[in-house]
Amino acid sequence: MIEHVHNHITSELQQNTKTDIIFILSAIVLNLIILAVNSGFANNQKKPDTSLLIMFLFVTLLILLNLVVIFGLLKGKQTRSKLINGLIKMYEDENVAKYYDQSLLSNYNTRYNLFMMVVVLTGIIAIVVPFVMR
């Protein structure tokens, strides 16, 4: 039974990682697309008022989607922590905890914080650059 629980927890960790990758890549790609689109609108001299309105709509979309991604990453961070803590308890019960370096938990937290920083920074660039170009 222990092996079944261990396999279930590790498969959940793998699914968590895949979901996080999708969140991160989606946010970065969307931020770069909105940066390109808004930069194009910033250079549009024919209808400046319409271009500005569209730029603000894209900025609103970017902020909302980045908030969803950050929320998803925070939940992923919490889930990973709970799953790993469960594994550690299981390892302690089986007297094999000495083979798992618990400093990995802080490494995972740092990694999640860096991922969120990348999403936020690309979002800020996607917002600021087109308005500076204008």
Coordinates of N, CA, C and O in Angstrom, one line a residue:
M1 N 0.8 -1.2 0.0 CA 0.0 0.0 0.0 C 0.9 1.3 0.0 O 0.5 2.2 -0.6
I2 N 2.0 1.2 0.7 CA 2.9 2.3 0.8 C 3.4 2.7 -0.6 O 3.5 3.8 -1.0
E3 N 3.7 1.7 -1.4 CA 4.2 1.9 -2.7 C 3.2 2.5 -3.6 O 3.5 3.4 -4.4
H4 N 1.9 2.1 -3.4 CA 0.8 2.7 -4.2 C 0.7 4.2 -3.9 O 0.5 5.1 -4.8
V5 N 0.7 4.5 -2.6 CA 0.6 5.9 -2.1 C 1.8 6.7 -2.7 O 1.7 7.9 -3.2
H6 N 3.0 6.2 -2.6 CA 4.2 6.8 -3.1 C 4.1 7.1 -4.6 O 4.4 8.2 -5.0
N7 N 3.6 6.1 -5.3 CA 3.5 6.3 -6.8 C 2.4 7.4 -7.1 O 2.6 8.2 -8.0
H8 N 1.3 7.4 -6.3 CA 0.3 8.4 -6.5 C 0.8 9.8 -6.2 O 0.6 10.8 -7.0
I9 N 1.6 10.0 -5.1 CA 2.1 11.3 -4.8 C 3.1 11.8 -5.9 O 3.1 12.9 -6.3
T10 N 4.0 10.9 -6.3 CA 5.0 11.3 -7.3 C 4.3 11.6 -8.6 O 4.7 12.5 -9.4
S11 N 3.2 10.9 -9.0 CA 2.5 11.2 -10.2 C 1.8 12.6 -10.1 O 1.8 13.3 -11.1
E12 N 1.3 12.9 -8.9 CA 0.7 14.2 -8.7 C 1.8 15.3 -8.8 O 1.5 16.4 -9.3
L13 N 3.0 15.0 -8.3 CA 4.1 16.0 -8.4 C 4.4 16.2 -9.9 O 4.7 17.4 -10.3
Q14 N 4.4 15.2 -10.7 CA 4.7 15.3 -12.1 C 3.6 16.1 -12.8 O 3.9 17.0 -13.7
Q15 N 2.4 15.9 -12.5 CA 1.3 16.6 -13.1 C 1.3 18.1 -12.7 O 1.1 19.0 -13.5
N16 N 1.7 18.3 -11.4 CA 1.9 19.7 -10.9 C 2.9 20.4 -11.7 O 2.8 21.6 -12.1
T17 N 4.0 19.8 -12.0 CA 5.1 20.4 -12.8 C 4.6 20.7 -14.2 O 4.9 21.8 -14.8
K18 N 3.9 19.8 -14.9 CA 3.4 20.0 -16.2 C 2.5 21.2 -16.2 O 2.5 22.1 -17.1
T19 N 1.6 21.3 -15.2 CA 0.7 22.4 -15.2 C 1.4 23.8 -15.0 O 1.1 24.8 -15.6
D20 N 2.4 23.8 -14.1 CA 3.2 25.0 -13.9 C 3.9 25.4 -15.2 O 3.9 26.6 -15.5
I21 N 4.4 24.5 -15.9 CA 5.1 24.8 -17.2 C 4.1 25.4 -18.2 O 4.5 26.4 -18.9
I22 N 2.9 24.9 -18.3 CA 1.9 25.5 -19.2 C 1.6 26.9 -18.7 O 1.5 27.8 -19.6
F23 N 1.4 27.1 -17.4 CA 1.1 28.5 -16.9 C 2.2 29.4 -17.3 O 2.0 30.5 -17.8
I24 N 3.5 29.1 -17.0 CA 4.6 29.9 -17.2 C 4.8 30.3 -18.7 O 4.9 31.4 -19.1
L25 N 4.8 29.2 -19.6 CA 5.0 29.5 -21.0 C 3.9 30.3 -21.6 O 4.1 31.2 -22.4
S26 N 2.6 30.0 -21.2 CA 1.5 30.7 -21.7 C 1.6 32.2 -21.4 O 1.4 33.1 -22.2
A27 N 2.0 32.5 -20.1 CA 2.1 33.9 -19.7 C 3.2 34.6 -20.5 O 3.0 35.7 -20.9
I28 N 4.3 34.0 -20.6 CA 5.4 34.6 -21.3 C 5.1 34.9 -22.8 O 5.3 36.0 -23.3
V29 N 4.6 33.9 -23.4 CA 4.2 34.0 -24.8 C 3.1 35.1 -25.0 O 3.2 36.0 -25.9
L30 N 2.1 35.1 -24.1 CA 1.1 36.1 -24.2 C 1.6 37.5 -24.0 O 1.3 38.4 -24.7
N31 N 2.5 37.6 -23.0 CA 3.1 38.9 -22.7 C 3.9 39.4 -23.9 O 3.8 40.6 -24.3
L32 N 4.6 38.5 -24.6 CA 5.4 39.0 -25.7 C 4.5 39.3 -26.9 O 4.8 40.3 -27.7
I33 N 3.4 38.6 -27.1 CA 2.5 38.9 -28.2 C 1.8 40.2 -27.9 O 1.7 41.0 -28.9
I34 N 1.4 40.5 -26.7 CA 0.7 41.7 -26.4 C 1.7 42.9 -26.5 O 1.4 44.0 -27.0
L35 N 3.0 42.6 -26.2 CA 4.0 43.6 -26.4 C 4.1 44.0 -27.9 O 4.2 45.2 -28.2
A36 N 4.2 43.0 -28.7 CA 4.3 43.2 -30.2 C 3.1 44.0 -30.7 O 3.2 44.9 -31.5
V37 N 1.9 43.5 -30.3 CA 0.6 44.1 -30.8 C 0.5 45.6 -30.4 O 0.2 46.5 -31.2
N38 N 0.7 45.8 -29.1 CA 0.6 47.2 -28.6 C 1.7 48.1 -29.1 O 1.5 49.3 -29.3
S39 N 2.9 47.5 -29.4 CA 4.0 48.3 -30.0 C 3.5 48.7 -31.4 O 3.8 49.9 -31.8
G40 N 2.8 47.8 -32.1 CA 2.3 48.2 -33.4 C 1.3 49.3 -33.3 O 1.2 50.2 -34.1
F41 N 0.4 49.2 -32.3 CA -0.6 50.2 -32.2 C 0.0 51.5 -31.7 O -0.5 52.6 -32.1
A42 N 1.1 51.5 -31.0 CA 1.7 52.7 -30.5 C 2.2 53.5 -31.7 O 2.3 54.7 -31.7
N43 N 2.6 52.8 -32.8 CA 3.1 53.5 -34.0 C 2.1 53.9 -35.0 O 2.3 54.5 -36.0
N44 N 0.8 53.5 -34.7 CA -0.3 53.8 -35.6 C -0.7 55.3 -35.4 O -1.2 55.7 -34.4
Q45 N -0.4 56.1 -36.5 CA -0.7 57.5 -36.4 C -2.0 57.8 -37.0 O -2.5 59.0 -36.9
K46 N -2.7 56.9 -37.7 CA -3.9 57.2 -38.4 C -5.1 57.4 -37.4 O -5.9 58.3 -37.6
K47 N -5.2 56.5 -36.5 CA -6.3 56.6 -35.5 C -5.8 56.5 -34.1 O -5.9 55.5 -33.4
P48 N -5.2 57.6 -33.6 CA -4.5 57.5 -32.3 C -5.5 57.1 -31.1 O -5.1 56.4 -30.2
D49 N -6.7 57.7 -31.1 CA -7.6 57.4 -30.0 C -8.1 56.0 -30.0 O -8.1 55.4 -28.9
T50 N -8.4 55.4 -31.2 CA -8.7 54.0 -31.3 C -7.6 53.1 -30.8 O -7.8 52.1 -30.1
S51 N -6.4 53.4 -31.3 CA -5.2 52.7 -30.9 C -5.0 52.7 -29.4 O -4.7 51.6 -28.9
L52 N -5.2 53.8 -28.8 CA -5.0 53.9 -27.4 C -6.0 53.0 -26.6 O -5.7 52.3 -25.7
L53 N -7.2 53.1 -27.1 CA -8.3 52.3 -26.5 C -8.0 50.8 -26.6 O -8.1 50.0 -25.6
I54 N -7.5 50.4 -27.8 CA -7.2 48.9 -28.0 C -6.0 48.6 -27.1 O -6.0 47.5 -26.5
M55 N -5.0 49.5 -27.0 CA -3.9 49.2 -26.1 C -4.3 49.0 -24.7 O -3.8 48.0 -24.0
F56 N -5.2 49.8 -24.2 CA -5.7 49.6 -22.8 C -6.5 48.3 -22.6 O -6.4 47.7 -21.6
L57 N -7.2 47.9 -23.6 CA -7.9 46.7 -23.6 C -6.9 45.5 -23.5 O -7.1 44.6 -22.7
F58 N -5.9 45.6 -24.3 CA -4.9 44.5 -24.2 C -4.1 44.5 -22.9 O -3.8 43.5 -22.4
V59 N -3.9 45.7 -22.4 CA -3.2 45.8 -21.1 C -4.1 45.2 -20.0 O -3.6 44.4 -19.1
T60 N -5.4 45.4 -20.1 CA -6.3 44.8 -19.1 C -6.3 43.3 -19.2 O -6.3 42.6 -18.2
L61 N -6.4 42.8 -20.4 CA -6.3 41.4 -20.7 C -5.0 40.8 -20.1 O -5.0 39.8 -19.4
L62 N -3.9 41.5 -20.4 CA -2.6 41.0 -19.9 C -2.6 41.0 -18.4 O -2.1 40.0 -17.8
I63 N -3.1 42.0 -17.7 CA -3.1 42.0 -16.2 C -3.9 40.9 -15.7 O -3.5 40.2 -14.8
L64 N -5.1 40.7 -16.2 CA -6.0 39.7 -15.7 C -5.4 38.3 -15.9 O -5.4 37.4 -15.0
L65 N -4.8 38.0 -17.1 CA -4.2 36.7 -17.3 C -3.0 36.5 -16.5 O -2.7 35.4 -16.0
N66 N -2.2 37.5 -16.3 CA -1.0 37.4 -15.4 C -1.4 37.1 -14.0 O -0.8 36.3 -13.3
L67 N -2.5 37.7 -13.5 CA -3.0 37.4 -12.2 C -3.4 36.0 -12.1 O -3.2 35.3 -11.1
V68 N -4.1 35.5 -13.1 CA -4.5 34.1 -13.1 C -3.3 33.2 -13.0 O -3.3 32.2 -12.3
V69 N -2.3 33.5 -13.8 CA -1.0 32.7 -13.8 C -0.3 32.7 -12.5 O 0.1 31.7 -11.9
I70 N -0.2 33.9 -11.9 CA 0.4 34.0 -10.6 C -0.4 33.2 -9.5 O 0.2 32.5 -8.7
F71 N -1.7 33.3 -9.6 CA -2.5 32.6 -8.6 C -2.3 31.1 -8.8 O -2.2 30.3 -7.9
G72 N -2.3 30.7 -10.1 CA -2.0 29.2 -10.4 C -0.7 28.8 -9.9 O -0.5 27.7 -9.4
L73 N 0.3 29.6 -10.1 CA 1.7 29.2 -9.6 C 1.7 29.2 -8.1 O 2.4 28.3 -7.5
L74 N 1.0 30.1 -7.4 CA 1.0 30.1 -5.9 C 0.3 28.8 -5.5 O 0.7 28.1 -4.5
K75 N -0.8 28.4 -6.1 CA -1.5 27.1 -5.8 C -0.6 25.9 -6.1 O -0.5 25.0 -5.3
G76 N 0.1 26.0 -7.2 CA 1.1 24.9 -7.5 C 2.2 24.8 -6.5 O 2.6 23.7 -6.1
K77 N 2.7 25.9 -6.0 CA 3.7 26.0 -5.0 C 3.2 25.3 -3.7 O 3.9 24.5 -3.1
Q78 N 1.9 25.7 -3.3 CA 1.3 25.1 -2.1 C 1.1 23.6 -2.3 O 1.4 22.8 -1.4
T79 N 0.6 23.2 -3.4 CA 0.4 21.8 -3.7 C 1.7 21.0 -3.6 O 1.8 19.9 -3.0
R80 N 2.7 21.5 -4.3 CA 4.0 20.8 -4.3 C 4.6 20.7 -2.8 O 5.0 19.6 -2.4
S81 N 4.4 21.7 -2.1 CA 4.9 21.7 -0.7 C 4.1 20.6 0.1 O 4.8 19.8 0.9
K82 N 2.8 20.6 0.0 CA 2.0 19.6 0.7 C 2.4 18.1 0.3 O 2.5 17.2 1.1
L83 N 2.6 17.9 -1.0 CA 2.9 16.6 -1.5 C 4.3 16.2 -1.0 O 4.5 15.0 -0.6
I84 N 5.2 17.1 -1.1 CA 6.6 16.7 -0.6 C 6.6 16.5 0.9 O 7.3 15.6 1.3
N85 N 5.9 17.3 1.6 CA 5.8 17.1 3.1 C 5.2 15.7 3.4 O 5.6 15.0 4.3
G86 N 4.2 15.3 2.6 CA 3.6 13.9 2.7 C 4.7 12.9 2.4 O 4.7 11.9 3.1
L87 N 5.4 13.1 1.4 CA 6.5 12.1 1.1 C 7.5 12.0 2.2 O 8.0 10.9 2.6
I88 N 7.9 13.2 2.7 CA 8.9 13.2 3.8 C 8.4 12.4 5.0 O 9.1 11.6 5.6
K89 N 7.1 12.6 5.4 CA 6.5 11.9 6.5 C 6.5 10.4 6.2 O 6.8 9.6 7.1
M90 N 6.2 10.0 5.0 CA 6.2 8.6 4.6 C 7.6 8.1 4.7 O 7.8 7.0 5.2
Y91 N 8.6 8.9 4.2 CA 10.0 8.4 4.3 C 10.4 8.3 5.8 O 11.2 7.4 6.1
E92 N 10.0 9.2 6.6 CA 10.3 9.1 8.1 C 9.7 7.8 8.7 O 10.4 7.1 9.4
D93 N 8.5 7.5 8.3 CA 7.8 6.3 8.8 C 8.5 5.1 8.4 O 8.6 4.1 9.1
E94 N 9.1 5.1 7.2 CA 9.8 3.9 6.6 C 11.3 4.0 6.9 O 12.1 3.1 6.4
N95 N 11.7 5.0 7.7 CA 13.1 5.1 8.1 C 14.1 5.3 6.9 O 15.2 4.8 6.9
V96 N 13.6 6.0 5.9 CA 14.5 6.3 4.7 C 14.6 7.8 4.5 O 15.0 8.3 3.4
A97 N 14.1 8.6 5.4 CA 14.1 10.1 5.3 C 15.5 10.7 5.1 O 15.6 11.7 4.5
K98 N 16.5 10.0 5.6 CA 17.9 10.5 5.5 C 18.3 10.6 4.0 O 19.3 11.3 3.7
Y99 N 17.6 9.9 3.1 CA 18.0 10.0 1.7 C 17.4 11.1 0.9 O 17.6 11.3 -0.2
Y100 N 16.5 11.9 1.6 CA 15.9 13.0 1.0 C 16.4 14.3 1.6 O 16.2 14.5 2.8
D101 N 17.0 15.1 0.9 CA 17.6 16.4 1.4 C 16.4 17.4 1.4 O 15.9 17.8 0.4
Q102 N 16.1 17.7 2.7 CA 14.9 18.6 2.9 C 15.2 20.1 2.4 O 14.3 20.9 2.3
S103 N 16.4 20.4 2.1 CA 16.7 21.7 1.6 C 16.1 21.9 0.2 O 16.0 23.0 -0.3
L104 N 15.7 20.8 -0.4 CA 15.1 20.9 -1.7 C 13.8 21.7 -1.6 O 13.4 22.4 -2.6
L105 N 13.1 21.7 -0.5 CA 11.9 22.5 -0.3 C 12.1 24.0 -0.5 O 11.4 24.6 -1.2
S106 N 13.2 24.5 0.1 CA 13.5 25.9 -0.1 C 13.9 26.2 -1.6 O 13.6 27.3 -2.1
N107 N 14.6 25.2 -2.2 CA 15.0 25.4 -3.6 C 13.7 25.5 -4.5 O 13.7 26.3 -5.4
Y108 N 12.7 24.6 -4.2 CA 11.5 24.7 -5.0 C 10.8 26.0 -4.7 O 10.2 26.6 -5.7
N109 N 10.7 26.5 -3.5 CA 10.1 27.8 -3.2 C 10.8 28.9 -4.0 O 10.2 29.8 -4.6
T110 N 12.2 28.9 -4.0 CA 12.9 29.9 -4.7 C 12.6 29.8 -6.2 O 12.4 30.9 -6.9
R111 N 12.5 28.6 -6.7 CA 12.2 28.5 -8.2 C 10.9 29.0 -8.5 O 10.7 29.7 -9.5
Y112 N 9.9 28.8 -7.7 CA 8.5 29.3 -7.9 C 8.6 30.8 -7.9 O 7.9 31.5 -8.7
N113 N 9.3 31.4 -6.9 CA 9.4 32.9 -6.9 C 10.0 33.4 -8.1 O 9.6 34.5 -8.6
L114 N 11.1 32.8 -8.6 CA 11.7 33.2 -9.8 C 10.8 33.1 -11.0 O 10.8 34.0 -11.9
F115 N 10.0 32.1 -11.1 CA 9.0 31.9 -12.2 C 8.0 33.1 -12.2 O 7.7 33.7 -13.2
M116 N 7.5 33.4 -11.0 CA 6.6 34.4 -10.8 C 7.2 35.8 -11.2 O 6.6 36.6 -11.8
M117 N 8.5 36.0 -10.8 CA 9.2 37.2 -11.2 C 9.3 37.4 -12.7 O 9.1 38.4 -13.2
V118 N 9.6 36.3 -13.4 CA 9.7 36.3 -14.8 C 8.4 36.7 -15.5 O 8.3 37.6 -16.4
V119 N 7.3 36.1 -15.0 CA 6.0 36.5 -15.5 C 5.6 37.9 -15.2 O 5.2 38.7 -16.1
V120 N 5.9 38.4 -14.0 CA 5.6 39.8 -13.7 C 6.5 40.8 -14.5 O 6.0 41.8 -15.0
L121 N 7.8 40.5 -14.6 CA 8.7 41.4 -15.3 C 8.3 41.4 -16.8 O 8.4 42.5 -17.4
T122 N 8.0 40.3 -17.4 CA 7.7 40.4 -18.9 C 6.3 41.1 -19.0 O 6.1 41.8 -20.0
G123 N 5.4 40.9 -18.1 CA 4.2 41.7 -18.1 C 4.4 43.2 -18.0 O 3.8 44.0 -18.7
I124 N 5.3 43.6 -17.1 CA 5.6 45.0 -16.9 C 6.2 45.6 -18.2 O 5.8 46.6 -18.7
I125 N 7.1 44.8 -18.8 CA 7.7 45.3 -20.1 C 6.7 45.4 -21.2 O 6.7 46.4 -21.9
A126 N 5.8 44.4 -21.2 CA 4.7 44.4 -22.2 C 3.8 45.6 -22.1 O 3.2 46.0 -23.0
I127 N 3.7 46.1 -20.9 CA 2.8 47.2 -20.6 C 3.5 48.5 -20.9 O 3.0 49.4 -21.5
V128 N 4.7 48.7 -20.4 CA 5.4 49.9 -20.4 C 6.0 50.3 -21.7 O 5.8 51.5 -22.2
V129 N 6.6 49.4 -22.4 CA 7.3 49.7 -23.7 C 6.4 50.3 -24.7 O 6.8 51.4 -25.3
P130 N 5.2 49.8 -25.0 CA 4.4 50.4 -26.0 C 4.0 51.9 -25.6 O 3.9 52.7 -26.5
F131 N 3.7 52.1 -24.4 CA 3.3 53.5 -23.9 C 4.5 54.4 -24.0 O 4.3 55.6 -24.2
V132 N 5.7 53.9 -23.8 CA 6.9 54.8 -23.9 C 7.1 55.1 -25.4 O 7.5 56.2 -25.8
M133 N 6.8 54.1 -26.3 CA 7.0 54.3 -27.7 C 6.0 55.4 -28.2 O 6.3 56.0 -29.2
R134 N 4.9 55.5 -27.6 CA 3.8 56.3 -28.1 C 4.2 57.8 -27.9 O 4.4 58.7 -28.0

